[in-house]
Amino acid sequence: MRIKNYPVTVHSVKDLADSYRRITFHSPEAVEALEGFPTEWVRIWVPELGSAGGKIVQRGYTVTGLRKELNEFDLEFVLHDIPGAAGEWAKTVDPGFELEISLTPARPKIPAKCRHLVLAGDLTALSAINSWLGYADELEAEKITVLLEDAHGSSLGFPQQEHEKVTSWKWIEPTPVLGTALAGELDRILQGEPDAFVWGAGEKDLVKRLRTVIKAHELPREAYFTQFYWIFGKAFA
Ligand SMILES: Cc1cc2nc3c(=O)[nH]c(=O)nc-3n(C[C@H](O)[C@H](O)[C@H](O)COP(=O)(O)OP(=O)(O)OC[C@H]3O[C@@H](n4cnc5c(N)ncnc54)[C@H](O)[C@@H]3O)c2cc1C
């Protein structure tokens, strides 16, 4: 079946922190189709890097700040140094730019018995983590732990959704091997936690390290979900 594309227009651009930018989009059609569940993401179609011929490519971004009444939603972009189509587009785009997005309706499921939700990832997972926290009232989990590996730390104004179920939000300083510090922290959290649900996303090797810890703790298949969001040194087509 052909995936439907929706026209969207860039409404505004705002820098929230160092190399972290929120772009607000306007689109009655897309907003009507978006559901607002945790981690909901879209594929955006942006000009291919260096392409003069109008070729476009797609990249995944997480929906945050869905405002149905205004026909608006936000995406937040890590403005990474190594050039990529989406990152460069986000660095230079102005309000009024028109593009298309498509939707990916993959809703995560958490078993009712999971009382402790552990959200782990890098900066690309921040929007998804905030989307979980925006939905926390409706989750059966009694407590939520956030583990974010990023060199910026928390002091620079990154958006951090608050909720009373969040018992710990840790910004973890990376070590030279991506994801090692994060995986170590996850290992510590999972000691003696039989009812945890782990959600993890970010760079591929970082996510693999999370999976190794999850496996070592023998979490049942329904008690975790992990996803690669980007690959170090490679375009994520
Ligand atoms: C479901 C899903 C949801 C996502 N949500 C978000 C989101 O909300 N916000 C967000 O910023 N990203 C998000 N991502 C990740 C984003 O799609 C990737 O980072 C993507 O590779 C960026 O595309 P690009 O065209 O800028 O770079 P690419 O062309 O894919 O890559 C070019 C180069 O840039 C490097 N690179 C790519 N991303 C990063 C990065 N974050 N840091 C450092 N180097 C990088 C690559 O390793 C490569 O060397 C999500 C991905 C998925 C699959």
mmCIF file of C-alpha atoms and ligand atoms in Angstrom:
data_model
loop_
_atom_site.group_PDB
_atom_site.id
_atom_site.type_symbol
_atom_site.label_atom_id
_atom_site.label_comp_id
_atom_site.label_asym_id
_atom_site.label_seq_id
_atom_site.Cartn_x
_atom_site.Cartn_y
_atom_site.Cartn_z
ATOM 1 C CA MET A 1 0.000 0.000 0.000
ATOM 2 C CA ARG A 2 1.292 3.470 -0.860
ATOM 3 C CA ILE A 3 2.146 5.572 2.202
ATOM 4 C CA LYS A 4 0.280 8.871 2.292
ATOM 5 C CA ASN A 5 2.267 12.104 2.384
ATOM 6 C CA TYR A 6 0.941 15.236 4.075
ATOM 7 C CA PRO A 7 1.874 18.809 3.102
ATOM 8 C CA VAL A 8 3.271 20.871 5.995
ATOM 9 C CA THR A 9 4.585 24.439 6.260
ATOM 10 C CA VAL A 10 7.328 25.630 8.592
ATOM 11 C CA HIS A 11 5.651 28.082 10.962
ATOM 12 C CA SER A 12 8.542 29.067 13.247
ATOM 13 C CA VAL A 13 12.065 28.141 14.284
ATOM 14 C CA LYS A 14 13.435 28.432 17.818
ATOM 15 C CA ASP A 15 16.817 27.537 19.307
ATOM 16 C CA LEU A 16 16.255 25.848 22.657
ATOM 17 C CA ALA A 17 19.843 25.010 23.516
ATOM 18 C CA ASP A 18 23.274 24.704 22.003
ATOM 19 C CA SER A 19 22.813 22.779 18.718
ATOM 20 C CA TYR A 20 19.208 21.917 19.522
ATOM 21 C CA ARG A 21 16.404 23.540 17.544
ATOM 22 C CA ARG A 22 12.614 23.307 17.680
ATOM 23 C CA ILE A 23 10.753 23.744 14.409
ATOM 24 C CA THR A 24 7.001 24.306 14.492
ATOM 25 C CA PHE A 25 4.939 23.089 11.544
ATOM 26 C CA HIS A 26 1.443 24.021 10.446
ATOM 27 C CA SER A 27 -0.733 21.473 8.674
ATOM 28 C CA PRO A 28 -4.460 20.796 9.229
ATOM 29 C CA GLU A 29 -4.205 17.468 7.339
ATOM 30 C CA ALA A 30 -1.172 16.103 9.195
ATOM 31 C CA VAL A 31 -2.407 17.291 12.587
ATOM 32 C CA GLU A 32 -5.739 15.584 12.060
ATOM 33 C CA ALA A 33 -3.943 12.299 11.341
ATOM 34 C CA LEU A 34 -1.465 12.534 14.240
ATOM 35 C CA GLU A 35 -2.577 10.735 17.400
ATOM 36 C CA GLY A 36 -0.240 12.105 20.077
ATOM 37 C CA PHE A 37 0.856 8.793 21.642
ATOM 38 C CA PRO A 38 4.334 8.463 23.208
ATOM 39 C CA THR A 39 7.240 8.248 20.735
ATOM 40 C CA GLU A 40 5.005 8.971 17.722
ATOM 41 C CA TRP A 41 7.319 9.928 14.867
ATOM 42 C CA VAL A 42 7.142 11.097 11.298
ATOM 43 C CA ARG A 43 9.314 10.858 8.225
ATOM 44 C CA ILE A 44 10.169 14.280 6.868
ATOM 45 C CA TRP A 45 11.192 14.733 3.251
ATOM 46 C CA VAL A 46 14.089 17.175 2.901
ATOM 47 C CA PRO A 47 16.444 18.086 0.029
ATOM 48 C CA GLU A 48 19.282 15.608 -0.409
ATOM 49 C CA LEU A 49 22.614 17.015 0.724
ATOM 50 C CA GLY A 50 24.400 18.718 -2.176
ATOM 51 C CA SER A 51 21.628 17.876 -4.603
ATOM 52 C CA ALA A 52 20.965 20.583 -7.129
ATOM 53 C CA GLY A 53 18.429 18.428 -8.935
ATOM 54 C CA GLY A 54 15.624 18.672 -6.418
ATOM 55 C CA LYS A 55 16.067 15.107 -5.103
ATOM 56 C CA ILE A 56 14.598 14.603 -1.635
ATOM 57 C CA VAL A 57 15.342 12.071 1.112
ATOM 58 C CA GLN A 58 13.472 11.062 4.265
ATOM 59 C CA ARG A 59 14.564 11.077 7.915
ATOM 60 C CA GLY A 60 12.727 10.195 11.136
ATOM 61 C CA TYR A 61 11.798 12.797 13.784
ATOM 62 C CA THR A 62 9.648 12.529 16.910
ATOM 63 C CA VAL A 63 6.490 14.573 17.274
ATOM 64 C CA THR A 64 6.361 16.797 20.292
ATOM 65 C CA GLY A 65 3.990 19.630 21.217
ATOM 66 C CA LEU A 66 0.985 18.504 19.181
ATOM 67 C CA ARG A 67 -1.530 21.389 19.338
ATOM 68 C CA LYS A 68 -4.666 20.218 17.558
ATOM 69 C CA GLU A 69 -6.526 23.491 18.129
ATOM 70 C CA LEU A 70 -3.838 25.432 16.230
ATOM 71 C CA ASN A 71 -3.154 22.764 13.575
ATOM 72 C CA GLU A 72 0.461 22.778 14.755
ATOM 73 C CA PHE A 73 3.100 20.360 15.962
ATOM 74 C CA ASP A 74 6.810 20.586 16.759
ATOM 75 C CA LEU A 75 9.845 18.535 15.849
ATOM 76 C CA GLU A 76 13.150 19.031 17.671
ATOM 77 C CA PHE A 77 16.416 18.671 15.780
ATOM 78 C CA VAL A 78 19.881 17.838 17.050
ATOM 79 C CA LEU A 79 22.048 20.109 14.865
ATOM 80 C CA HIS A 80 24.982 17.726 14.517
ATOM 81 C CA ASP A 81 28.391 18.814 13.154
ATOM 82 C CA ILE A 82 28.847 16.156 10.459
ATOM 83 C CA PRO A 83 26.551 17.313 7.649
ATOM 84 C CA GLY A 84 23.385 15.375 6.923
ATOM 85 C CA ALA A 85 20.340 16.266 4.830
ATOM 86 C CA ALA A 86 17.955 16.817 7.738
ATOM 87 C CA GLY A 87 20.468 18.492 10.037
ATOM 88 C CA GLU A 88 21.601 20.987 7.373
ATOM 89 C CA TRP A 89 18.015 21.657 6.359
ATOM 90 C CA ALA A 90 17.093 22.410 9.982
ATOM 91 C CA LYS A 91 20.088 24.741 10.381
ATOM 92 C CA THR A 92 19.009 27.009 7.528
ATOM 93 C CA VAL A 93 15.248 26.701 7.053
ATOM 94 C CA ASP A 94 12.986 29.746 7.338
ATOM 95 C CA PRO A 95 9.268 30.040 8.136
ATOM 96 C CA GLY A 96 7.121 29.539 5.061
ATOM 97 C CA PHE A 97 9.117 26.564 3.705
ATOM 98 C CA GLU A 98 6.781 23.843 2.404
ATOM 99 C CA LEU A 99 7.586 20.134 2.535
ATOM 100 C CA GLU A 100 5.902 16.772 3.020
ATOM 101 C CA ILE A 101 5.846 14.289 5.863
ATOM 102 C CA SER A 102 4.497 10.766 6.214
ATOM 103 C CA LEU A 103 3.257 9.104 9.384
ATOM 104 C CA THR A 104 4.407 5.914 11.098
ATOM 105 C CA PRO A 105 1.618 4.710 13.398
ATOM 106 C CA ALA A 106 3.642 2.344 15.645
ATOM 107 C CA ARG A 107 2.183 2.647 19.136
ATOM 108 C CA PRO A 108 4.330 1.184 21.961
ATOM 109 C CA LYS A 109 2.738 -1.301 24.377
ATOM 110 C CA ILE A 110 3.679 -1.655 28.033
ATOM 111 C CA PRO A 111 2.439 -4.702 29.973
ATOM 112 C CA ALA A 112 0.304 -3.692 32.986
ATOM 113 C CA LYS A 113 2.612 -5.520 35.385
ATOM 114 C CA CYS A 114 5.560 -3.209 34.554
ATOM 115 C CA ARG A 115 5.631 -0.736 37.434
ATOM 116 C CA HIS A 116 8.940 0.960 36.638
ATOM 117 C CA LEU A 117 9.426 2.615 33.241
ATOM 118 C CA VAL A 118 13.082 3.201 32.359
ATOM 119 C CA LEU A 119 13.719 5.574 29.433
ATOM 120 C CA ALA A 120 17.267 5.524 28.090
ATOM 121 C CA GLY A 121 18.954 7.126 25.110
ATOM 122 C CA ASP A 122 20.986 9.965 23.670
ATOM 123 C CA LEU A 123 19.922 13.486 22.688
ATOM 124 C CA THR A 124 17.985 12.282 19.623
ATOM 125 C CA ALA A 125 15.709 10.420 22.067
ATOM 126 C CA LEU A 126 14.942 13.518 24.172
ATOM 127 C CA SER A 127 11.702 14.336 22.307
ATOM 128 C CA ALA A 128 10.532 10.751 22.621
ATOM 129 C CA ILE A 129 11.373 10.707 26.331
ATOM 130 C CA ASN A 130 9.454 13.953 26.833
ATOM 131 C CA SER A 131 6.542 12.452 24.893
ATOM 132 C CA TRP A 132 6.482 9.497 27.343
ATOM 133 C CA LEU A 133 6.418 11.941 30.259
ATOM 134 C CA GLY A 134 3.626 13.981 28.693
ATOM 135 C CA TYR A 135 1.595 10.778 28.727
ATOM 136 C CA ALA A 136 2.656 9.599 32.199
ATOM 137 C CA ASP A 137 -0.774 10.079 33.832
ATOM 138 C CA GLU A 138 -2.161 7.398 31.570
ATOM 139 C CA LEU A 139 0.606 4.879 32.232
ATOM 140 C CA GLU A 140 0.237 2.142 34.834
ATOM 141 C CA ALA A 141 3.892 2.579 35.802
ATOM 142 C CA GLU A 142 4.331 4.024 39.289
ATOM 143 C CA LYS A 143 7.807 5.392 38.758
ATOM 144 C CA ILE A 144 9.867 6.563 35.821
ATOM 145 C CA THR A 145 13.640 6.821 35.474
ATOM 146 C CA VAL A 146 15.269 8.834 32.675
ATOM 147 C CA LEU A 147 18.858 8.117 31.610
ATOM 148 C CA LEU A 148 20.279 10.403 28.929
ATOM 149 C CA GLU A 149 23.845 10.123 27.696
ATOM 150 C CA ASP A 150 25.035 13.454 26.335
ATOM 151 C CA ALA A 151 28.080 15.651 26.742
ATOM 152 C CA HIS A 152 26.007 18.841 27.044
ATOM 153 C CA GLY A 153 24.557 17.924 30.451
ATOM 154 C CA SER A 154 21.298 19.372 31.700
ATOM 155 C CA SER A 155 22.380 22.945 32.300
ATOM 156 C CA LEU A 156 21.843 24.337 28.831
ATOM 157 C CA GLY A 157 18.089 24.629 28.598
ATOM 158 C CA PHE A 158 17.094 21.387 26.911
ATOM 159 C CA PRO A 159 13.334 20.857 27.265
ATOM 160 C CA GLN A 160 12.684 18.542 30.178
ATOM 161 C CA GLN A 161 9.051 17.526 30.751
ATOM 162 C CA GLU A 162 8.283 17.211 34.445
ATOM 163 C CA HIS A 163 6.055 14.624 36.106
ATOM 164 C CA GLU A 164 5.657 13.456 39.691
ATOM 165 C CA LYS A 165 6.300 9.835 38.659
ATOM 166 C CA VAL A 166 9.845 10.745 37.571
ATOM 167 C CA THR A 167 11.987 9.643 40.501
ATOM 168 C CA SER A 168 15.285 10.217 38.734
ATOM 169 C CA TRP A 169 16.435 12.095 35.608
ATOM 170 C CA LYS A 170 20.145 11.598 34.978
ATOM 171 C CA TRP A 171 22.304 13.267 32.332
ATOM 172 C CA ILE A 172 25.215 10.913 31.876
ATOM 173 C CA GLU A 173 28.616 12.105 30.708
ATOM 174 C CA PRO A 174 29.725 9.930 27.764
ATOM 175 C CA THR A 175 32.985 7.994 27.964
ATOM 176 C CA PRO A 176 35.067 7.506 24.759
ATOM 177 C CA VAL A 177 33.024 4.433 23.795
ATOM 178 C CA LEU A 178 29.482 5.617 23.021
ATOM 179 C CA GLY A 179 26.804 4.109 25.250
ATOM 180 C CA THR A 180 29.140 2.440 27.757
ATOM 181 C CA ALA A 181 28.339 4.848 30.582
ATOM 182 C CA LEU A 182 24.614 4.675 29.776
ATOM 183 C CA ALA A 183 24.628 0.877 29.707
ATOM 184 C CA GLY A 184 26.468 0.819 33.055
ATOM 185 C CA GLU A 185 23.792 3.029 34.593
ATOM 186 C CA LEU A 186 21.001 0.881 33.136
ATOM 187 C CA ASP A 187 22.672 -2.212 34.575
ATOM 188 C CA ARG A 188 22.682 -0.591 38.013
ATOM 189 C CA ILE A 189 19.004 0.433 37.742
ATOM 190 C CA LEU A 190 17.864 -3.037 36.689
ATOM 191 C CA GLN A 191 19.435 -4.797 39.707
ATOM 192 C CA GLY A 192 16.530 -6.198 41.715
ATOM 193 C CA GLU A 193 13.867 -4.641 39.434
ATOM 194 C CA PRO A 194 11.802 -7.541 38.083
ATOM 195 C CA ASP A 195 8.932 -5.288 36.986
ATOM 196 C CA ALA A 196 10.826 -2.799 34.830
ATOM 197 C CA PHE A 197 9.986 -1.870 31.256
ATOM 198 C CA VAL A 198 12.944 -0.456 29.315
ATOM 199 C CA TRP A 199 12.518 1.849 26.332
ATOM 200 C CA GLY A 200 15.760 2.814 24.602
ATOM 201 C CA ALA A 201 16.760 4.704 21.457
ATOM 202 C CA GLY A 202 19.712 6.532 19.958
ATOM 203 C CA GLU A 203 22.883 5.722 18.071
ATOM 204 C CA LYS A 204 23.124 2.124 16.864
ATOM 205 C CA ASP A 205 26.103 0.981 18.988
ATOM 206 C CA LEU A 206 24.707 2.762 22.041
ATOM 207 C CA VAL A 207 21.417 0.889 21.604
ATOM 208 C CA LYS A 208 23.290 -2.401 21.130
ATOM 209 C CA ARG A 209 24.999 -1.833 24.489
ATOM 210 C CA LEU A 210 21.601 -1.279 26.107
ATOM 211 C CA ARG A 211 20.383 -4.527 24.536
ATOM 212 C CA THR A 212 23.340 -6.421 26.017
ATOM 213 C CA VAL A 213 22.356 -5.227 29.496
ATOM 214 C CA ILE A 214 18.676 -6.042 28.912
ATOM 215 C CA LYS A 215 19.662 -9.543 27.805
ATOM 216 C CA ALA A 216 21.931 -10.029 30.816
ATOM 217 C CA HIS A 217 18.985 -9.196 33.086
ATOM 218 C CA GLU A 218 16.771 -11.649 31.163
ATOM 219 C CA LEU A 219 13.924 -9.181 30.681
ATOM 220 C CA PRO A 220 11.031 -10.893 28.888
ATOM 221 C CA ARG A 221 10.475 -9.776 25.279
ATOM 222 C CA GLU A 222 7.399 -7.741 26.175
ATOM 223 C CA ALA A 223 9.333 -5.779 28.842
ATOM 224 C CA TYR A 224 11.536 -3.745 26.521
ATOM 225 C CA PHE A 225 11.592 -1.869 23.235
ATOM 226 C CA THR A 226 14.712 -0.445 21.627
ATOM 227 C CA GLN A 227 15.259 1.295 18.306
ATOM 228 C CA PHE A 228 18.230 2.591 16.324
ATOM 229 C CA TYR A 229 17.736 6.313 15.633
ATOM 230 C CA TRP A 230 21.018 7.027 13.831
ATOM 231 C CA ILE A 231 24.318 5.411 12.877
ATOM 232 C CA PHE A 232 27.689 6.929 13.653
ATOM 233 C CA GLY A 233 29.536 7.763 10.398
ATOM 234 C CA LYS A 234 26.653 6.803 8.114
ATOM 235 C CA ALA A 235 23.577 8.469 6.623
ATOM 236 C CA PHE A 236 20.397 6.961 8.073
ATOM 237 C CA ALA A 237 18.269 6.479 4.978
HETATM 238 C C1 LIG B 1 11.993 6.884 14.992
HETATM 239 C C2 LIG B 1 13.055 7.966 14.963
HETATM 240 C C3 LIG B 1 12.859 9.141 15.668
HETATM 241 C C4 LIG B 1 13.855 10.130 15.684
HETATM 242 N N1 LIG B 1 13.631 11.296 16.356
HETATM 243 C C5 LIG B 1 14.570 12.280 16.345
HETATM 244 C C6 LIG B 1 14.330 13.523 16.978
HETATM 245 O O1 LIG B 1 13.243 13.783 17.514
HETATM 246 N N2 LIG B 1 15.333 14.453 16.952
HETATM 247 C C7 LIG B 1 16.542 14.216 16.332
HETATM 248 O O2 LIG B 1 17.414 15.095 16.334
HETATM 249 N N3 LIG B 1 16.776 13.044 15.719
HETATM 250 C C8 LIG B 1 15.818 12.086 15.697
HETATM 251 N N4 LIG B 1 16.055 10.906 15.045
HETATM 252 C C9 LIG B 1 17.383 10.688 14.481
HETATM 253 C C10 LIG B 1 17.572 11.327 13.110
HETATM 254 O O3 LIG B 1 16.623 10.815 12.194
HETATM 255 C C11 LIG B 1 19.005 10.958 12.662
HETATM 256 O O4 LIG B 1 19.938 11.615 13.479
HETATM 257 C C12 LIG B 1 19.277 11.228 11.204
HETATM 258 O O5 LIG B 1 20.403 10.477 10.834
HETATM 259 C C13 LIG B 1 19.537 12.698 10.900
HETATM 260 O O6 LIG B 1 19.604 12.827 9.519
HETATM 261 P P1 LIG B 1 20.657 13.744 8.764
HETATM 262 O O7 LIG B 1 20.189 13.799 7.358
HETATM 263 O O8 LIG B 1 20.863 15.018 9.506
HETATM 264 O O9 LIG B 1 22.020 12.930 8.857
HETATM 265 P P2 LIG B 1 22.417 11.616 8.014
HETATM 266 O O10 LIG B 1 22.467 11.914 6.571
HETATM 267 O O11 LIG B 1 21.554 10.476 8.446
HETATM 268 O O12 LIG B 1 23.898 11.367 8.535
HETATM 269 C C14 LIG B 1 24.986 12.191 8.105
HETATM 270 C C15 LIG B 1 26.087 12.117 9.147
HETATM 271 O O13 LIG B 1 25.629 12.721 10.349
HETATM 272 C C16 LIG B 1 25.801 11.834 11.445
HETATM 273 N N5 LIG B 1 24.686 12.035 12.385
HETATM 274 C C17 LIG B 1 23.370 11.827 12.160
HETATM 275 N N6 LIG B 1 22.653 12.126 13.248
HETATM 276 C C18 LIG B 1 23.544 12.533 14.184
HETATM 277 C C19 LIG B 1 23.420 12.983 15.529
HETATM 278 N N7 LIG B 1 22.235 13.089 16.134
HETATM 279 N N8 LIG B 1 24.546 13.324 16.205
HETATM 280 C C20 LIG B 1 25.767 13.243 15.615
HETATM 281 N N9 LIG B 1 25.944 12.827 14.335
HETATM 282 C C21 LIG B 1 24.839 12.478 13.635
HETATM 283 C C22 LIG B 1 25.802 10.442 10.834
HETATM 284 O O14 LIG B 1 26.511 9.538 11.651
HETATM 285 C C23 LIG B 1 26.486 10.686 9.505
HETATM 286 O O15 LIG B 1 27.885 10.653 9.655
HETATM 287 C C24 LIG B 1 15.067 9.916 14.991
HETATM 288 C C25 LIG B 1 15.239 8.736 14.247
HETATM 289 C C26 LIG B 1 14.248 7.776 14.228
HETATM 290 C C27 LIG B 1 14.455 6.519 13.418
#
